[in-house]
Amino acid sequence: MKIGIYPGTFDPITHGHTDIIRRSLRVFDKVVVAVAPNPSKHPLFTLTERLDMIRIVMKELEHVEVTHFDGLLVDFVQRFGAHAIIRGLRAISDFEHEFQMALMNRKIAKQVETVFLMPSEEYSYLSSTIIKDVATHGGALTAFLHPEIAHRLQERIRSLKS
Ligand code: ADP
């Protein structure tokens, strides 16, 4: 069984992430969405909240597991017996950072491959950061987020403003 690990911050999960997960399921028998706590990025949502939101969005999808990891990603990948790391590639701006990470991970664990997938064009400009900006300024979120995630994001921003 081919297992792919899709790591990220998912603060919060967007249709861009979901698009990558759906595409990964065409290549892998099972996809493990692995949330990194990433406190240095000062996430808007706690780790538990992010996991909970991903589980809501993934409810209908089979062969997807949602979990979290601490420490080195390659250690997690090897412990899990997975075959590859999955990353999404948007515009050229993602490339340099992703290239660096993939080569660093290969240096640490040479048998761990990284697979890059491109999202549908309509999501290729989408990031959790941009979505948080749009939400802060009261923009519509339904084209980018699952309705429950849009609701939670609006609530969180409202509570931060008050
Ligand atoms: P990280 O902090 O690890 O970059 P993110 O949650 O921002 O975590 O992203 C996780 C992965 O999903 C990354 O590979 C990122 O490039 C990819 N990704 C995020 N948004 C999109 C999108 N709209 N289309 C394709 N890939 C995306």
PDB file of C-alpha atoms and ligand atoms in Angstrom, residues 6-11 14 16-17 20 38 41 87-90 94 98 119 123-124 126-128, ligand 1:
ATOM      1  CA  TYR A   6       0.900  15.682   3.302  1.00  0.00           C
ATOM      2  CA  PRO A   7       2.440  17.971   5.942  1.00  0.00           C
ATOM      3  CA  GLY A   8       1.556  21.590   6.612  1.00  0.00           C
ATOM      4  CA  THR A   9       0.285  24.196   9.022  1.00  0.00           C
ATOM      5  CA  PHE A  10      -3.293  24.242   7.647  1.00  0.00           C
ATOM      6  CA  ASP A  11      -4.193  27.505   9.422  1.00  0.00           C
ATOM      7  CA  THR A  14      -8.518  25.843   2.253  1.00  0.00           C
ATOM      8  CA  GLY A  16      -6.282  24.623  -2.269  1.00  0.00           C
ATOM      9  CA  HIS A  17      -5.226  22.038   0.335  1.00  0.00           C
ATOM     10  CA  ILE A  20      -4.001  18.653  -3.426  1.00  0.00           C
ATOM     11  CA  ASN A  38       4.480  25.473  13.884  1.00  0.00           C
ATOM     12  CA  LYS A  41       4.256  30.946  12.464  1.00  0.00           C
ATOM     13  CA  ARG A  87       3.692  19.152  -1.206  1.00  0.00           C
ATOM     14  CA  GLY A  88       1.599  21.550  -3.252  1.00  0.00           C
ATOM     15  CA  LEU A  89       3.278  23.888  -5.732  1.00  0.00           C
ATOM     16  CA  ARG A  90       1.525  27.124  -6.538  1.00  0.00           C
ATOM     17  CA  ASP A  94       6.803  28.434  -3.772  1.00  0.00           C
ATOM     18  CA  GLU A  98      10.090  23.864  -1.474  1.00  0.00           C
ATOM     19  CA  PRO A 119      -3.544  22.629  -7.821  1.00  0.00           C
ATOM     20  CA  TYR A 123      -6.664  27.763  -6.380  1.00  0.00           C
ATOM     21  CA  SER A 124      -3.171  28.531  -7.567  1.00  0.00           C
ATOM     22  CA  LEU A 126      -4.795  30.777  -2.688  1.00  0.00           C
ATOM     23  CA  SER A 127      -2.997  30.628   0.650  1.00  0.00           C
ATOM     24  CA  SER A 128      -4.178  30.497   4.259  1.00  0.00           C
TER      25      SER A 128
HETATM   26  P1  ADP B   1       3.399  25.136   5.383  1.00  0.00           P
HETATM   27  O1  ADP B   1       3.510  26.029   6.578  1.00  0.00           O
HETATM   28  O2  ADP B   1       4.042  23.806   5.550  1.00  0.00           O
HETATM   29  O3  ADP B   1       3.737  25.786   4.051  1.00  0.00           O
HETATM   30  P2  ADP B   1       0.657  25.273   4.526  1.00  0.00           P
HETATM   31  O4  ADP B   1      -0.558  24.806   5.255  1.00  0.00           O
HETATM   32  O5  ADP B   1       0.730  26.727   4.196  1.00  0.00           O
HETATM   33  O6  ADP B   1       1.850  24.789   5.383  1.00  0.00           O
HETATM   34  O7  ADP B   1       0.802  24.451   3.189  1.00  0.00           O
HETATM   35  C1  ADP B   1       0.941  23.048   3.177  1.00  0.00           C
HETATM   36  C2  ADP B   1       1.259  22.607   1.774  1.00  0.00           C
HETATM   37  O8  ADP B   1       0.133  22.892   0.947  1.00  0.00           O
HETATM   38  C3  ADP B   1       2.427  23.333   1.115  1.00  0.00           C
HETATM   39  O9  ADP B   1       3.082  22.420   0.249  1.00  0.00           O
HETATM   40  C4  ADP B   1       1.790  24.422   0.317  1.00  0.00           C
HETATM   41  O10 ADP B   1       2.589  24.805  -0.792  1.00  0.00           O
HETATM   42  C5  ADP B   1       0.530  23.686  -0.137  1.00  0.00           C
HETATM   43  N1  ADP B   1      -0.554  24.610  -0.456  1.00  0.00           N
HETATM   44  C6  ADP B   1      -1.131  25.549   0.312  1.00  0.00           C
HETATM   45  N2  ADP B   1      -2.102  26.214  -0.356  1.00  0.00           N
HETATM   46  C7  ADP B   1      -2.133  25.662  -1.597  1.00  0.00           C
HETATM   47  C8  ADP B   1      -2.871  25.915  -2.797  1.00  0.00           C
HETATM   48  N3  ADP B   1      -3.760  26.889  -2.859  1.00  0.00           N
HETATM   49  N4  ADP B   1      -2.610  25.167  -3.868  1.00  0.00           N
HETATM   50  C9  ADP B   1      -1.668  24.194  -3.818  1.00  0.00           C
HETATM   51  N5  ADP B   1      -0.919  23.907  -2.756  1.00  0.00           N
HETATM   52  C10 ADP B   1      -1.136  24.630  -1.656  1.00  0.00           C
END
